PDB file of C-alpha atoms in Angstrom:
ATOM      1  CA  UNK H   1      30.683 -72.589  13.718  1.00 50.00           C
ATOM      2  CA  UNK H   2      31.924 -72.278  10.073  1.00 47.00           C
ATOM      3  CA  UNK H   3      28.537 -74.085   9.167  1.00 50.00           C
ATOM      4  CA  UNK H   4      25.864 -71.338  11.101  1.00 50.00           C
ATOM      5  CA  UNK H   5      28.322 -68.442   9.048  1.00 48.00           C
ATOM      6  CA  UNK H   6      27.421 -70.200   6.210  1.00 43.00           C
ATOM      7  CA  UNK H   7      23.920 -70.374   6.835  1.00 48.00           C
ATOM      8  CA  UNK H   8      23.343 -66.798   7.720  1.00 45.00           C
ATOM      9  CA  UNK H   9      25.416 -66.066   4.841  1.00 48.00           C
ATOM     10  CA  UNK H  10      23.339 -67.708   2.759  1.00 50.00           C
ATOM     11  CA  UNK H  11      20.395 -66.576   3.992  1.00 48.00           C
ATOM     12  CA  UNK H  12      21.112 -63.243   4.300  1.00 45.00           C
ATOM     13  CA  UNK H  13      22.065 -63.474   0.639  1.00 41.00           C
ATOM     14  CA  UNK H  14      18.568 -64.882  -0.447  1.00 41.00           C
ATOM     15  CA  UNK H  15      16.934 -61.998   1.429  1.00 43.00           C
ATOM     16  CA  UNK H  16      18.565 -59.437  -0.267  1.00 42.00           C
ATOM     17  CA  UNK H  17      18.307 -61.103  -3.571  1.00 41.00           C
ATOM     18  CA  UNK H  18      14.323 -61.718  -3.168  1.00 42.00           C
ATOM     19  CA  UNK H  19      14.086 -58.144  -2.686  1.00 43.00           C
ATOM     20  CA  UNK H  20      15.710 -57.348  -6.168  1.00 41.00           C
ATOM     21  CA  UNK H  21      13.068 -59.461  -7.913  1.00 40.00           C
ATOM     22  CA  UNK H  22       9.770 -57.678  -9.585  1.00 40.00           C
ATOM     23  CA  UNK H  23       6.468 -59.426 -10.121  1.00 40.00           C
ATOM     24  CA  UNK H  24       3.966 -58.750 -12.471  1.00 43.00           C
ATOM     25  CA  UNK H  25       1.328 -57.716  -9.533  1.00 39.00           C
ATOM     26  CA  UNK H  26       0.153 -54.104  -8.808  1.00 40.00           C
ATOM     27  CA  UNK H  27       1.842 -52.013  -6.230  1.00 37.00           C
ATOM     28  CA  UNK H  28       0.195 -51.417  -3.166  1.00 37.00           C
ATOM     29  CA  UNK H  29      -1.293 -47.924  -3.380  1.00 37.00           C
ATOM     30  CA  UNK H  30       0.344 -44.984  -1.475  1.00 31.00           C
ATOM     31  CA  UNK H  31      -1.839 -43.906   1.283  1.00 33.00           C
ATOM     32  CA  UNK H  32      -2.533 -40.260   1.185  1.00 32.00           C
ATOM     33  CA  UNK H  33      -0.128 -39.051   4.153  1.00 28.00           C
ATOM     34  CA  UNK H  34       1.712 -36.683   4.641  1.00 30.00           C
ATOM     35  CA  UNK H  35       4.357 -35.828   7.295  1.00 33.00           C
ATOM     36  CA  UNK H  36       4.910 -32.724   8.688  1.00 35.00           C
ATOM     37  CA  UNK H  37       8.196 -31.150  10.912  1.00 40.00           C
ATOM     38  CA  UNK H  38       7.420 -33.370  13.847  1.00 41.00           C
ATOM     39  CA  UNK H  39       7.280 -36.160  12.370  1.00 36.00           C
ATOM     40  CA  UNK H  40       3.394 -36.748  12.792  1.00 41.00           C
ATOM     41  CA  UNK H  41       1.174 -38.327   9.961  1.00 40.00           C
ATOM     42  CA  UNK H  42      -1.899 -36.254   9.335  1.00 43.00           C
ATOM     43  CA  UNK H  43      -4.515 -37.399   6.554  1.00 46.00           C
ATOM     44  CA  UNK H  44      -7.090 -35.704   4.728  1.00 52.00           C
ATOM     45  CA  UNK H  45      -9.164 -36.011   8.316  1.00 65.00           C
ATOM     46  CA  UNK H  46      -6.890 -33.450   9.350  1.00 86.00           C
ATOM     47  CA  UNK H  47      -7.502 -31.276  12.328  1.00 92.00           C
ATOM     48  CA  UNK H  48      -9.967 -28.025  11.336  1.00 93.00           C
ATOM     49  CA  UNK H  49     -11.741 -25.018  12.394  1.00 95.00           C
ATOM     50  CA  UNK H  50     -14.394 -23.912  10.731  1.00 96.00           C
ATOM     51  CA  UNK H  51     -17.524 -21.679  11.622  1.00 97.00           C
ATOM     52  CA  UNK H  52     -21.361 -21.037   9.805  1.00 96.00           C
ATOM     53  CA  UNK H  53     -20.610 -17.450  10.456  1.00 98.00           C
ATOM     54  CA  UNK H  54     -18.689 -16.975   7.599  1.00 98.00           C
ATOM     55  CA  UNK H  55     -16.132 -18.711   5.350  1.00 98.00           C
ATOM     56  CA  UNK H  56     -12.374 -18.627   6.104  1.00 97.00           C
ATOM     57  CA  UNK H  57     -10.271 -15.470   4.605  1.00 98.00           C
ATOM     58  CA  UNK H  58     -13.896 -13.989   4.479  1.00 98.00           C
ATOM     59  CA  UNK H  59     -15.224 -10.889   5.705  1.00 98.00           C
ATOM     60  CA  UNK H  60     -16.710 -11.186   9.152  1.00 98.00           C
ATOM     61  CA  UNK H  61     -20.382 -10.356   9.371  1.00 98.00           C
ATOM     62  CA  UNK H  62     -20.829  -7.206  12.001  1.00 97.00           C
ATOM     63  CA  UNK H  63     -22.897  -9.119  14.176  1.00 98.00           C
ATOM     64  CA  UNK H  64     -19.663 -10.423  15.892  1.00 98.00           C
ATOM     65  CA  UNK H  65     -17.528  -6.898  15.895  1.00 98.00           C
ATOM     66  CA  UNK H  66     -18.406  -4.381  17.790  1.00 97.00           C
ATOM     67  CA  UNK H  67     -20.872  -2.708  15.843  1.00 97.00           C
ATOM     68  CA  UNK H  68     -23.083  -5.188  16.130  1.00 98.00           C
ATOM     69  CA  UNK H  69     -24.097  -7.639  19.040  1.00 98.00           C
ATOM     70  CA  UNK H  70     -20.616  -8.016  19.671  1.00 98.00           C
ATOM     71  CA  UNK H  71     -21.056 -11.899  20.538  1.00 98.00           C
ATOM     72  CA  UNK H  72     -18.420 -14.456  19.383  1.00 98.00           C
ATOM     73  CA  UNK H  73     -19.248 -16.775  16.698  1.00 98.00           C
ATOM     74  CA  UNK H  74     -19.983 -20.338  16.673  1.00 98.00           C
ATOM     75  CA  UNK H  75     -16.369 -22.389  16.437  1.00 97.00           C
ATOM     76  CA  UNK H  76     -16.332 -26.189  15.423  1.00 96.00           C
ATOM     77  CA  UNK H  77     -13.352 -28.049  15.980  1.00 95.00           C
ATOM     78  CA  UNK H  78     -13.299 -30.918  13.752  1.00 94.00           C
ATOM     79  CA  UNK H  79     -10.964 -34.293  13.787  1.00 95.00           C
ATOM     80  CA  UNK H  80      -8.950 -33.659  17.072  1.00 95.00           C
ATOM     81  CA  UNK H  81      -6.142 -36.117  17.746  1.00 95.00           C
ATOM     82  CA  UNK H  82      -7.299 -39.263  20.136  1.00 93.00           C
ATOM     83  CA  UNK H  83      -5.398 -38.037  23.007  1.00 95.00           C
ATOM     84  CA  UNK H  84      -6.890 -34.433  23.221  1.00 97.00           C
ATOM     85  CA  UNK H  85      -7.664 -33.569  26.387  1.00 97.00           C
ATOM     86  CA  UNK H  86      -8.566 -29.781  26.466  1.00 98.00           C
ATOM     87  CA  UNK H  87      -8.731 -27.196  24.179  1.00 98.00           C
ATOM     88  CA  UNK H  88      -7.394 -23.136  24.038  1.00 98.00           C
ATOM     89  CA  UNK H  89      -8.891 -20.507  21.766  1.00 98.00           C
ATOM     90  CA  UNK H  90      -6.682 -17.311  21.281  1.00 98.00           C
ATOM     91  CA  UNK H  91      -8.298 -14.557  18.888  1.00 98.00           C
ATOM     92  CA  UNK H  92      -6.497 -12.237  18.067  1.00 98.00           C
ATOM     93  CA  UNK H  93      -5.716  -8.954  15.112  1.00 98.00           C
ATOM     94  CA  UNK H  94      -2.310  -8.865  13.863  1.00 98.00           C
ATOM     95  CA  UNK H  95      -2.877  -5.759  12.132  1.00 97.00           C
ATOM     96  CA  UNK H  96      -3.273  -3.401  15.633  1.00 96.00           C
ATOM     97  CA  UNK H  97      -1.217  -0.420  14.872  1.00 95.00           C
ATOM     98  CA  UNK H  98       0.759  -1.216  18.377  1.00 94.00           C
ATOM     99  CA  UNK H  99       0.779  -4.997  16.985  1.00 96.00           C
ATOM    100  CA  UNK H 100      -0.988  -7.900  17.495  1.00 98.00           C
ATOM    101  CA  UNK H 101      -4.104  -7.370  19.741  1.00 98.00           C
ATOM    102  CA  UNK H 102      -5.754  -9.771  21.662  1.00 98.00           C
ATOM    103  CA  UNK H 103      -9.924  -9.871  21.374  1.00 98.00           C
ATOM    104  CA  UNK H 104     -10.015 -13.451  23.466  1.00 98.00           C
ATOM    105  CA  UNK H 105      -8.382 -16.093  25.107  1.00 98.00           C
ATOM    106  CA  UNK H 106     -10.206 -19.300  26.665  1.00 98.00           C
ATOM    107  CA  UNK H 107      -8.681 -22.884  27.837  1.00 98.00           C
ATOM    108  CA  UNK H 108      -9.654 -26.208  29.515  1.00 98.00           C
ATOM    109  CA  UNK H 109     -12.619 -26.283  26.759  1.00 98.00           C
ATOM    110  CA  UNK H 110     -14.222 -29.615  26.609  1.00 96.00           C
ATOM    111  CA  UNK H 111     -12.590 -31.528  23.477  1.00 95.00           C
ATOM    112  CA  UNK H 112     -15.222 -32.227  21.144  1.00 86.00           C
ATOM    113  CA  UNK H 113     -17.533 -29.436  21.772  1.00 79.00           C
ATOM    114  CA  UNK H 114     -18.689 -27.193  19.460  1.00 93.00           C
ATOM    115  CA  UNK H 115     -17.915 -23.602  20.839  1.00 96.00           C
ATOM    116  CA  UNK H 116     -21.254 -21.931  20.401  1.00 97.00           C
ATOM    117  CA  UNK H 117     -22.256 -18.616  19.524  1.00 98.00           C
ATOM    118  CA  UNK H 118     -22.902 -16.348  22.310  1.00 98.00           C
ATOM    119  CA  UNK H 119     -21.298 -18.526  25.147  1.00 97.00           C
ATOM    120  CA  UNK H 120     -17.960 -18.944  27.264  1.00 97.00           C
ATOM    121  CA  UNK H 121     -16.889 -22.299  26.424  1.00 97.00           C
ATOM    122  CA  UNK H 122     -13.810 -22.738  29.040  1.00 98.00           C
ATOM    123  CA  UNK H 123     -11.661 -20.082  31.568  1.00 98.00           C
ATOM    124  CA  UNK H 124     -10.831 -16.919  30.210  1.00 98.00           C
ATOM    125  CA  UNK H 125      -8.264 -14.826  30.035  1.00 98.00           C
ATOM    126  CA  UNK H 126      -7.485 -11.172  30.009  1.00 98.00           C
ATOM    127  CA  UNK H 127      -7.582 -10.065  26.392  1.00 98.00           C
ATOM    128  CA  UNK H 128      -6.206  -6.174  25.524  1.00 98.00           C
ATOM    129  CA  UNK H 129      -9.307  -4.380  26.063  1.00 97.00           C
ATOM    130  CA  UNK H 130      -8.468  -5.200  29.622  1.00 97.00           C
ATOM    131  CA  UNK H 131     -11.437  -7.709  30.503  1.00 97.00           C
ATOM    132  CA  UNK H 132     -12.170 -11.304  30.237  1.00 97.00           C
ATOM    133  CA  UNK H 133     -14.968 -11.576  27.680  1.00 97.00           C
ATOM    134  CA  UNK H 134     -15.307 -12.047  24.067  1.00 98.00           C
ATOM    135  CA  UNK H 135     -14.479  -8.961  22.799  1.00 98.00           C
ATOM    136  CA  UNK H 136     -14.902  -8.548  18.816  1.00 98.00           C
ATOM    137  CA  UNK H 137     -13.180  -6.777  15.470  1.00 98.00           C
ATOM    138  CA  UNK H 138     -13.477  -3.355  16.196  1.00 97.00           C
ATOM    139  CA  UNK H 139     -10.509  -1.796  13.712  1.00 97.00           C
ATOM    140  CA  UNK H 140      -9.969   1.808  14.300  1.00 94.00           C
ATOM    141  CA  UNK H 141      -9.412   2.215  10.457  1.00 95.00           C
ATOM    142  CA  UNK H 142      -8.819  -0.231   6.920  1.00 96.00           C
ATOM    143  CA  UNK H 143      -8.766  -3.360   6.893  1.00 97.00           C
ATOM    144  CA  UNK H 144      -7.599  -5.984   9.605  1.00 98.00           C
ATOM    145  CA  UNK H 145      -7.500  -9.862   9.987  1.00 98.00           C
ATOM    146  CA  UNK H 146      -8.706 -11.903  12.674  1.00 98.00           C
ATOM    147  CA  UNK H 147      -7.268 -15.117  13.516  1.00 98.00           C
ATOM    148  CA  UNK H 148      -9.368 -17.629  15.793  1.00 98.00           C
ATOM    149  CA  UNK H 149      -6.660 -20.298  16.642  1.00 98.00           C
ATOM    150  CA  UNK H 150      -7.746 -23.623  18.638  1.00 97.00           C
ATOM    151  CA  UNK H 151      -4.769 -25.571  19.519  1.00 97.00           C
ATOM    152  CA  UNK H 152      -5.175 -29.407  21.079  1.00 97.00           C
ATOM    153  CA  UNK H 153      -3.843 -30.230  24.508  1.00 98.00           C
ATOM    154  CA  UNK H 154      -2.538 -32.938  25.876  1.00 98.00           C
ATOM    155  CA  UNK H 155      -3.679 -31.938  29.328  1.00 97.00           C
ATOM    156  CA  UNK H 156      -6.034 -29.823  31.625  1.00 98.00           C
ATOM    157  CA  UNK H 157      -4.390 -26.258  31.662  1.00 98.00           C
ATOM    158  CA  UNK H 158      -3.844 -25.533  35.809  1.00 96.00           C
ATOM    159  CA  UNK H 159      -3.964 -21.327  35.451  1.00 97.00           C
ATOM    160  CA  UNK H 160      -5.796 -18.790  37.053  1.00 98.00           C
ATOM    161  CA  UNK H 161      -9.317 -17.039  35.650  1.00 98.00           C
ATOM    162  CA  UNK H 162      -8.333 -13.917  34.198  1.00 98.00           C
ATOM    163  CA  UNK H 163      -4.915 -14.760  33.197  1.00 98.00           C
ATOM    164  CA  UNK H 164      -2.557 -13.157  30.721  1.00 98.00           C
ATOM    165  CA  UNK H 165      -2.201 -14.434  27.706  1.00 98.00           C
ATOM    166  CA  UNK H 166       1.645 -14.431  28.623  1.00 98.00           C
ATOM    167  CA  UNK H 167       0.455 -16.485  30.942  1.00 98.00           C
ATOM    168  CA  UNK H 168      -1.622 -19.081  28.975  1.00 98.00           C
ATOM    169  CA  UNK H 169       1.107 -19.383  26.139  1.00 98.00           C
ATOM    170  CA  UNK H 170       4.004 -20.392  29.275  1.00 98.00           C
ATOM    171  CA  UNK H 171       1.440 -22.690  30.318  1.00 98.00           C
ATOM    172  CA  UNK H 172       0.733 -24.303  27.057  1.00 98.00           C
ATOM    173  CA  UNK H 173       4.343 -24.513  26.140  1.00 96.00           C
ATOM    174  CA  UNK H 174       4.903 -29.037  25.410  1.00 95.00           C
ATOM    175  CA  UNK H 175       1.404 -29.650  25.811  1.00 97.00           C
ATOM    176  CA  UNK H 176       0.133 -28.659  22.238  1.00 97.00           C
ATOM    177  CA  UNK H 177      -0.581 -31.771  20.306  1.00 97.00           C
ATOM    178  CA  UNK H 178      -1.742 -29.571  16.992  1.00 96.00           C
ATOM    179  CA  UNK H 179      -3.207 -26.340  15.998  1.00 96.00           C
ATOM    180  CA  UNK H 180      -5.590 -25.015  13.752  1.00 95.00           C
ATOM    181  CA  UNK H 181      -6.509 -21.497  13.057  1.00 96.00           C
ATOM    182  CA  UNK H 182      -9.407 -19.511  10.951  1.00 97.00           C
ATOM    183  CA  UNK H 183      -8.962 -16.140   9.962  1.00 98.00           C
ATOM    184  CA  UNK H 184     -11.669 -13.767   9.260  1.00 98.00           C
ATOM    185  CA  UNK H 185     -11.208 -10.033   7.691  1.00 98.00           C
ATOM    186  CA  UNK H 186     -13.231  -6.830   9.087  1.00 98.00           C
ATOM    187  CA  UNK H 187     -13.468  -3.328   8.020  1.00 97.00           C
ATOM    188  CA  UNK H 188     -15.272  -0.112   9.260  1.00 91.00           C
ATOM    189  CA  UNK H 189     -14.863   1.884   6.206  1.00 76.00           C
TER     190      UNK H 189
END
């Protein structure tokens, strides 16, 4: 018995020892991670939104508001997560003078799919101009920002057409995997 002590003693001892030692070789690079609050790795093939319409914390070109063809824009989703199963789009303006104001919500969009211009990808929702469709900037005066959020689900959303967005957000609550958002600026002025 004294003898296996010794052994693992010993052992243990060359272990921590070998560790200790340096070598003349090159570290292993650092791979470019980094971790964020829930203690997922994301890489520079981060989840993205982007659009052709126009660049992110750019002006929003009237043919998506509603003085123009008030159609939404085309929304690419880039580098979801594996186990994506459905996607939810929530636009909304934060700068409402009642507060944030919802232009559109969709869910159960294929993962994947580019969300085209001029379409209905998914299920909608109720939005606050009291209907279901894409409904875009409109700002009664200034300046106001527009946020397109996609967030990745880990599941097929089981709600109701025409839906709250109260509604959607209960239903999305431990199923979102990540989010991404775009935000776009328009003005009447």
């Amino acid at each position: 018995m004294l003898a296996r002590i010794v052994m693992l003693a010993t052992i243990m001892l060359v272990i921590a020892v070998s560790g200790c030692t340096t070598t003349d070789t090159e570290p292993e690079p650092v791979p470019d991670i980094i971790e964020n609050e829930d203690n997922k790795n994301t890489d520079q093939n981060a989840f993205t939104i982007s659009t052709s319409a126009f660049d992110n914390n750019e002006e929003i070109p009237s043919r998506y508001t509603c003085d123009g063809d008030n159609i939404n824009p085309e929304i690419i989703a880039e580098n979801l997560p594996e186990n994506t199963e459905s996607l939810v789009l929530i636009v909304d303006d934060p700068d409402a003078p009642m507060g944030t104001f919802t232009h559109w919500i969709v869910w159960n969009i294929e993962p994947g799919s580019i969300i085209r211009e001029d379409t209905v990808p998914g299920v909608q929702g109720l939005n606050d101009f009291k209907n279901t469709d894409y409904s875009g900037p409109c700002p009664p005066s200034g300046t106001h920002r527009y946020f397109f959020r996609i967030y990745a689900m880990d599941s097929i959303l089981e709600l109701d057409p025409g839906s709250t967005r109260v509604d959607l957000e209960q239903a999305m609550q431990e199923h979102i995997i990540v989010e991404g958002e775009l935000m776009g600026t328009y003005s009447r002025d």
